[in-house]
Structure formats: structure tokens, C-alpha cells
Tab-separated table of C-alpha atoms in Angstrom:
chain	number	residue	atom	x	y	z
A	1	UNK	CA	-0.005	0.008	0.002
A	2	UNK	CA	1.428	3.394	-0.998
A	3	UNK	CA	1.820	5.830	1.855
A	4	UNK	CA	1.864	9.577	1.468
A	5	UNK	CA	3.912	11.523	4.000
A	6	UNK	CA	2.158	14.422	5.642
A	7	UNK	CA	3.471	17.987	5.190
A	8	UNK	CA	4.454	18.029	8.856
A	9	UNK	CA	6.548	14.891	8.467
A	10	UNK	CA	8.227	16.274	5.348
A	11	UNK	CA	9.079	19.487	7.174
A	12	UNK	CA	10.563	17.516	10.050
A	13	UNK	CA	12.612	15.396	7.689
A	14	UNK	CA	13.994	18.467	5.930
A	15	UNK	CA	14.906	20.086	9.222
A	16	UNK	CA	16.759	17.034	10.498
A	17	UNK	CA	18.455	16.016	7.249
A	18	UNK	CA	22.163	16.765	7.106
A	19	UNK	CA	23.006	19.913	5.118
A	20	UNK	CA	26.028	19.846	2.828
A	21	UNK	CA	28.661	22.296	4.004
A	22	UNK	CA	29.232	25.228	1.722
A	23	UNK	CA	32.676	25.314	0.117
A	24	UNK	CA	34.894	27.987	1.585
A	25	UNK	CA	37.968	29.886	0.509
A	26	UNK	CA	40.393	32.078	2.467
A	27	UNK	CA	41.498	35.314	0.827
A	28	UNK	CA	43.934	38.043	1.815
A	29	UNK	CA	42.299	41.406	2.593
A	30	UNK	CA	43.473	44.740	3.973
A	31	UNK	CA	42.427	43.443	7.403
A	32	UNK	CA	44.196	40.095	7.082
A	33	UNK	CA	43.042	36.676	5.830
A	34	UNK	CA	39.278	36.125	5.795
A	35	UNK	CA	37.426	32.885	5.133
A	36	UNK	CA	34.348	33.242	2.923
A	37	UNK	CA	31.799	31.226	1.012
A	38	UNK	CA	33.387	30.092	-2.233
A	39	UNK	CA	32.124	31.645	-5.461
A	40	UNK	CA	29.359	33.881	-4.044
A	41	UNK	CA	26.362	34.280	-6.329
A	42	UNK	CA	25.508	37.832	-5.332
A	43	UNK	CA	28.089	40.523	-4.558
A	44	UNK	CA	27.627	44.194	-3.739
A	45	UNK	CA	30.671	46.395	-4.450
A	46	UNK	CA	31.417	49.798	-2.932
A	47	UNK	CA	35.077	49.961	-4.035
A	48	UNK	CA	35.720	51.067	-7.601
A	49	UNK	CA	39.073	49.279	-7.935
A	50	UNK	CA	37.377	46.066	-6.795
A	51	UNK	CA	34.525	46.641	-9.253
A	52	UNK	CA	37.087	47.131	-11.992
A	53	UNK	CA	38.953	43.915	-11.259
A	54	UNK	CA	35.999	41.585	-10.669
A	55	UNK	CA	34.243	42.735	-13.854
A	56	UNK	CA	37.491	42.145	-15.751
A	57	UNK	CA	37.329	38.585	-14.417
A	58	UNK	CA	33.800	38.275	-15.773
A	59	UNK	CA	31.959	38.682	-12.483
A	60	UNK	CA	28.765	40.739	-12.684
A	61	UNK	CA	27.960	42.705	-9.502
A	62	UNK	CA	24.391	42.597	-8.200
A	63	UNK	CA	24.780	45.828	-6.236
A	64	UNK	CA	26.981	48.939	-6.374
A	65	UNK	CA	27.013	52.655	-5.621
A	66	UNK	CA	24.491	55.149	-6.993
A	67	UNK	CA	26.910	57.292	-9.006
A	68	UNK	CA	29.781	55.437	-10.708
A	69	UNK	CA	32.205	58.027	-12.090
A	70	UNK	CA	34.328	55.683	-14.226
A	71	UNK	CA	32.527	55.343	-17.594
A	72	UNK	CA	33.699	51.789	-18.316
A	73	UNK	CA	32.619	50.614	-14.866
A	74	UNK	CA	29.264	52.379	-15.175
A	75	UNK	CA	28.560	50.222	-18.221
A	76	UNK	CA	29.848	47.041	-16.515
A	77	UNK	CA	27.547	47.578	-13.522
A	78	UNK	CA	24.557	48.849	-15.491
A	79	UNK	CA	22.257	46.171	-14.084
A	80	UNK	CA	23.394	46.470	-10.476
A	81	UNK	CA	20.991	47.577	-7.747
A	82	UNK	CA	21.987	50.964	-6.210
A	83	UNK	CA	22.982	50.387	-2.579
A	84	UNK	CA	24.239	53.799	-1.461
A	85	UNK	CA	27.371	55.846	-2.019
A	86	UNK	CA	31.092	55.402	-1.509
A	87	UNK	CA	30.814	57.087	1.856
A	88	UNK	CA	27.395	55.953	3.071
A	89	UNK	CA	25.814	52.583	2.281
A	90	UNK	CA	22.060	52.356	2.028
A	91	UNK	CA	21.643	49.529	4.537
A	92	UNK	CA	17.961	49.097	3.781
A	93	UNK	CA	18.647	48.654	0.062
A	94	UNK	CA	21.585	46.385	0.875
A	95	UNK	CA	19.414	44.238	3.122
A	96	UNK	CA	16.793	44.030	0.403
A	97	UNK	CA	19.414	42.812	-2.058
A	98	UNK	CA	20.657	40.249	0.517
A	99	UNK	CA	24.075	39.702	-1.139
A	100	UNK	CA	26.351	36.827	-0.291
A	101	UNK	CA	29.281	39.234	-0.049
A	102	UNK	CA	29.988	42.964	0.243
A	103	UNK	CA	33.308	44.487	-0.904
A	104	UNK	CA	34.477	47.840	0.444
A	105	UNK	CA	37.838	49.573	0.131
A	106	UNK	CA	39.557	52.917	-0.113
A	107	UNK	CA	36.991	55.672	0.318
A	108	UNK	CA	34.344	53.156	1.427
A	109	UNK	CA	36.572	51.239	3.864
A	110	UNK	CA	35.142	53.085	6.864
A	111	UNK	CA	31.823	51.383	6.132
A	112	UNK	CA	33.109	47.855	6.726
A	113	UNK	CA	31.399	47.483	10.117
A	114	UNK	CA	28.102	48.876	8.832
A	115	UNK	CA	28.067	46.611	5.773
A	116	UNK	CA	28.999	43.624	7.938
A	117	UNK	CA	25.700	44.020	9.792
A	118	UNK	CA	23.939	42.943	6.587
A	119	UNK	CA	26.228	40.404	4.965
A	120	UNK	CA	29.815	39.070	5.081
A	121	UNK	CA	32.035	42.018	4.086
A	122	UNK	CA	35.703	42.429	3.245
A	123	UNK	CA	37.998	45.487	3.036
A	124	UNK	CA	40.153	45.431	-0.101
A	125	UNK	CA	41.876	48.778	0.384
A	126	UNK	CA	45.300	49.125	-1.281
A	127	UNK	CA	48.434	49.691	0.745
A	128	UNK	CA	51.447	51.846	-0.212
A	129	UNK	CA	52.644	49.376	-2.883
A	130	UNK	CA	49.755	49.686	-5.341
A	131	UNK	CA	51.204	47.378	-8.004
A	132	UNK	CA	51.891	44.555	-5.555
A	133	UNK	CA	48.407	44.915	-4.078
A	134	UNK	CA	46.877	45.042	-7.583
A	135	UNK	CA	48.399	41.605	-8.250
A	136	UNK	CA	47.282	40.343	-4.848
A	137	UNK	CA	43.716	41.471	-5.458
A	138	UNK	CA	43.618	39.731	-8.830
A	139	UNK	CA	44.767	36.515	-7.156
A	140	UNK	CA	42.271	36.916	-4.306
A	141	UNK	CA	39.265	37.543	-6.548
A	142	UNK	CA	40.369	34.717	-8.854
A	143	UNK	CA	40.321	32.298	-5.923
A	144	UNK	CA	37.119	33.715	-4.451
A	145	UNK	CA	35.118	33.535	-7.688
A	146	UNK	CA	36.655	30.277	-8.973
A	147	UNK	CA	38.430	32.050	-11.833
A	148	UNK	CA	42.065	31.259	-11.094
A	149	UNK	CA	42.991	30.600	-14.737
A	150	UNK	CA	41.648	34.000	-15.815
A	151	UNK	CA	43.433	35.650	-12.869
A	152	UNK	CA	46.729	34.120	-13.891
A	153	UNK	CA	46.266	35.358	-17.456
A	154	UNK	CA	45.454	38.864	-16.214
A	155	UNK	CA	48.540	38.964	-13.999
A	156	UNK	CA	50.752	37.783	-16.833
A	157	UNK	CA	49.316	40.484	-19.124
A	158	UNK	CA	49.837	43.127	-16.424
A	159	UNK	CA	53.474	42.113	-15.961
A	160	UNK	CA	54.051	42.194	-19.742
A	161	UNK	CA	52.622	45.699	-19.993
A	162	UNK	CA	54.813	46.833	-17.094
A	163	UNK	CA	57.860	45.486	-18.926
A	164	UNK	CA	56.829	47.365	-22.065
A	165	UNK	CA	56.443	50.580	-20.099
A	166	UNK	CA	59.818	50.206	-18.382
A	167	UNK	CA	61.482	49.754	-21.762
A	168	UNK	CA	59.712	52.803	-23.246
A	169	UNK	CA	60.509	54.998	-20.231
A	170	UNK	CA	64.153	53.982	-19.946
A	171	UNK	CA	66.436	57.007	-20.047
A	172	UNK	CA	63.538	59.475	-20.245
A	173	UNK	CA	64.783	61.561	-17.326
A	174	UNK	CA	62.752	63.110	-14.530
A	175	UNK	CA	59.075	63.495	-13.832
A	176	UNK	CA	56.841	65.595	-11.646
A	177	UNK	CA	53.327	64.362	-10.849
A	178	UNK	CA	50.848	67.202	-10.343
A	179	UNK	CA	47.194	66.991	-9.418
A	180	UNK	CA	45.035	69.998	-10.092
A	181	UNK	CA	41.785	70.758	-8.252
A	182	UNK	CA	40.292	73.781	-9.971
A	183	UNK	CA	42.878	76.553	-9.492
A	184	UNK	CA	44.845	74.592	-6.855
A	185	UNK	CA	47.858	72.366	-7.508
A	186	UNK	CA	49.610	69.647	-5.513
A	187	UNK	CA	52.707	67.582	-6.280
A	188	UNK	CA	53.179	63.913	-5.437
A	189	UNK	CA	56.393	62.003	-4.936
A	190	UNK	CA	57.525	58.375	-4.820
A	191	UNK	CA	55.983	57.768	-1.404
A	192	UNK	CA	52.568	59.126	-2.305
A	193	UNK	CA	49.314	57.671	-3.614
A	194	UNK	CA	50.665	58.144	-7.157
A	195	UNK	CA	54.141	56.901	-6.305
A	196	UNK	CA	53.459	53.612	-8.100
A	197	UNK	CA	53.963	55.538	-11.363
A	198	UNK	CA	57.615	56.116	-10.461
A	199	UNK	CA	57.908	52.383	-9.714
A	200	UNK	CA	56.240	51.418	-12.962
A	201	UNK	CA	58.239	53.729	-15.202
A	202	UNK	CA	61.604	53.935	-13.474
A	203	UNK	CA	61.566	57.708	-13.971
A	204	UNK	CA	63.476	59.820	-11.455
A	205	UNK	CA	61.708	62.319	-9.228
A	206	UNK	CA	62.244	65.893	-10.373
A	207	UNK	CA	61.902	66.931	-6.726
A	208	UNK	CA	62.905	64.140	-4.280
A	209	UNK	CA	61.471	64.135	-0.767
A	210	UNK	CA	58.047	65.601	-1.446
A	211	UNK	CA	55.458	65.388	1.320
A	212	UNK	CA	53.660	62.051	0.858
A	213	UNK	CA	50.413	63.249	2.463
A	214	UNK	CA	47.167	61.989	0.925
A	215	UNK	CA	46.454	65.369	-0.622
A	216	UNK	CA	50.019	65.959	-1.783
A	217	UNK	CA	52.238	68.993	-1.292
A	218	UNK	CA	50.667	72.298	-2.297
A	219	UNK	CA	52.748	73.946	-5.023
A	220	UNK	CA	52.873	77.008	-7.279
A	221	UNK	CA	53.894	77.758	-10.861
A	222	UNK	CA	57.258	78.887	-9.471
A	223	UNK	CA	57.726	75.481	-7.895
A	224	UNK	CA	57.177	73.718	-11.239
A	225	UNK	CA	59.550	76.127	-12.994
A	226	UNK	CA	62.277	75.483	-10.441
A	227	UNK	CA	61.760	71.722	-10.623
A	228	UNK	CA	62.005	71.863	-14.441
A	229	UNK	CA	60.898	68.249	-15.010
A	230	UNK	CA	61.510	66.434	-18.254
A	231	UNK	CA	57.991	65.073	-17.979
A	232	UNK	CA	54.936	66.585	-16.325
A	233	UNK	CA	52.275	64.007	-15.412
A	234	UNK	CA	48.961	65.624	-14.662
A	235	UNK	CA	45.854	64.355	-12.837
A	236	UNK	CA	42.722	66.552	-13.079
A	237	UNK	CA	40.737	65.835	-9.915
A	238	UNK	CA	37.832	68.031	-10.989
A	239	UNK	CA	37.426	66.035	-14.185
A	240	UNK	CA	37.741	62.758	-12.263
A	241	UNK	CA	34.802	63.577	-9.980
A	242	UNK	CA	32.703	65.216	-12.684
A	243	UNK	CA	32.989	68.794	-11.480
A	244	UNK	CA	32.644	71.747	-13.826
A	245	UNK	CA	35.179	74.521	-13.621
A	246	UNK	CA	38.785	75.281	-14.375
A	247	UNK	CA	40.543	72.376	-16.085
A	248	UNK	CA	44.084	71.169	-15.484
A	249	UNK	CA	45.731	72.733	-18.521
A	250	UNK	CA	44.135	76.093	-17.773
A	251	UNK	CA	45.439	75.874	-14.217
A	252	UNK	CA	48.949	74.986	-15.324
A	253	UNK	CA	49.212	77.501	-18.150
A	254	UNK	CA	51.636	80.302	-17.272
A	255	UNK	CA	54.894	81.768	-18.578
A	256	UNK	CA	56.748	79.994	-15.783
A	257	UNK	CA	55.443	76.511	-16.601
A	258	UNK	CA	55.738	77.205	-20.328
A	259	UNK	CA	59.513	77.573	-19.858
A	260	UNK	CA	60.019	74.052	-18.453
A	261	UNK	CA	61.545	71.242	-20.424
A	262	UNK	CA	58.321	69.231	-20.191
A	263	UNK	CA	56.221	72.021	-21.693
A	264	UNK	CA	58.633	73.084	-24.427
A	265	UNK	CA	59.271	69.478	-25.485
A	266	UNK	CA	55.542	68.685	-25.509
A	267	UNK	CA	56.091	66.149	-22.699
A	268	UNK	CA	53.018	66.890	-20.615
A	269	UNK	CA	50.797	63.826	-20.111
A	270	UNK	CA	47.230	64.334	-18.922
A	271	UNK	CA	46.625	61.005	-17.240
A	272	UNK	CA	43.182	59.436	-17.457
A	273	UNK	CA	41.594	61.182	-14.441
A	274	UNK	CA	39.066	58.535	-13.423
A	275	UNK	CA	41.447	55.609	-13.898
A	276	UNK	CA	44.236	57.352	-11.956
A	277	UNK	CA	42.162	58.910	-9.164
A	278	UNK	CA	38.885	57.029	-8.715
A	279	UNK	CA	39.639	53.373	-9.547
A	280	UNK	CA	43.446	53.274	-9.186
A	281	UNK	CA	44.689	49.718	-8.783
A	282	UNK	CA	41.748	48.167	-10.573
A	283	UNK	CA	42.836	45.925	-13.439
A	284	UNK	CA	41.306	47.868	-16.337
A	285	UNK	CA	42.302	51.227	-14.905
A	286	UNK	CA	45.894	50.169	-14.288
A	287	UNK	CA	46.180	48.776	-17.804
A	288	UNK	CA	44.728	51.980	-19.270
A	289	UNK	CA	47.273	54.178	-17.459
A	290	UNK	CA	50.153	51.879	-18.356
A	291	UNK	CA	49.158	51.942	-22.019
A	292	UNK	CA	48.774	55.721	-21.986
A	293	UNK	CA	52.249	56.187	-20.462
A	294	UNK	CA	53.875	53.660	-22.783
A	295	UNK	CA	52.455	55.336	-25.871
A	296	UNK	CA	53.566	58.773	-24.658
A	297	UNK	CA	57.141	57.690	-24.059
A	298	UNK	CA	57.326	55.736	-27.308
A	299	UNK	CA	56.126	58.638	-29.506
């Protein structure tokens, strides 16, 4: 005689049946090693460098910030649910999304504790050695999302591009990295947030020992004239964050700057502002800046 189990018995059986353990993976983060669910299905990303690298790996985010300022990343995350800003997560929207993982870093790193109230969260902020951390993040995301082969290919391509840049920049002299912010200017040295460019190119600092503060060392046109760099590398912060107003070249333009070697030899490089300032260290952004520099030195 065929017996039909009652709903109550089925529920009891489901509750008492052994549940297969979820596969886990341990990845390195800015806060140390963290063990997570392997290959999470849903991930919310508040860090633009992380968004850059995971989308390069073929991972589609389910949630991200309201206003993505990097055009390529805006397209990559077009279907993602808005879950707040870089500086303030929308916890209600995040809870509604119910992601398996939240990634913060850089500007959003202060929100790690808040995001962790909703879902497992990791801080993927970069340290002083951006290039080393860029490689480490590629490896970590490759392991986390079960894409180790793609990660190895990306790292190999990155290393090849770095070798090309080093060759193109060999013997090119000195450089000064300047960030403009409307009418204001700051210079950045080898120990700064943009110091990785000196590592990548092998160029010498036109002014050694600059203040390595986050916002750089405030400078004037006279400072640039006295430094007389062979190359002037420029980051336009206003353009990076979408502000209207005075652009970098307008800020730099003066008789003093016009007399420098960089200006007279047409060796002023306006670096991709979003890739250099907003999503620095992300795979696509790093590759874009490396290619831009290589082409400039090879011309």
C-alpha cells in the first residue's frame, strides 16, 4: 500500500536532514586573511578598484554605488542595484538585495562594520605598494570567484605591460606628478598615492622628498619652474569627480610653466583622471594608465 507523508513529516525530515557544508575559501584582505563562501552568487561592491577587477574577471555585480564616475565601470555595472554611495551605504537597500558578499575599500573602507551588519564584508583597500596589491587582489578575486585561470592570465598580461612601459621610459629623465583641483595644484612623490607611477616607469623624481600626504604637497607655478621636469604627469581631480570649472591645462598654463623642459618638449601627459584617481589599482584602470604612459614615451 502506498503511503503519502504528511506535510508536517516532510518538514521535520527536511529540518533534521544533514546539510552539505558550503565550500569555503580564504583570501587576503586589507584586514588580514578572511574565510568566505566560495564563489558567491550575489556581490555588492562599494570599491571602484574592486569593481574594476572583478568585472575584468567576468563577475557581474548585483549591487553597487548610486553614481559610478568611471565610464567603463558604469557600463559594466549597469544592471546592479543601487545600494548607497562610496561614503554611506544604504543599509535598507543592501538588506533588500541580501548579497552573499559585500566588498568595500579605499573611500568606502570606513563602512566595513556597517556593511557587515547585513552580509559578510571584506575590506580590499590598497596599501602603499599599489602594483603589488593590484596583483594580490587579482589573485584573491580569482580564488574567491573560482576564476584562477583568468586571474593568472590577467597577472601575466599586467606584468608584460609593465615590462613594455619600463622599456619605453628607460632614459627618459625626470618626472613631476601634479594633481590640479580647480585653481589649486599639488605635487606627489615616490611615497605618495601616485608613487606607483615612479615604480612602474623607473623615472626619477624631479623633486625628491616631497610630502607624501594623501592630498600631496601644495605647489605654485614657481615650484614647477624650479623643478623643471623632463615630464609633467597631470591628474585633473575636478574632471575625475565630474565637477565643472577650471581644467588642469588652464590651471597649469603660465609663462613659468611654459619655460620648463616638459612644456617646451611637449612632454606633458594628462593622465586618465578617473582611472588614476577614482579606480586606481583596478585591473582595467591600471592597464589603461600603463598603455597611456607607454604610448607617450614611445612617440
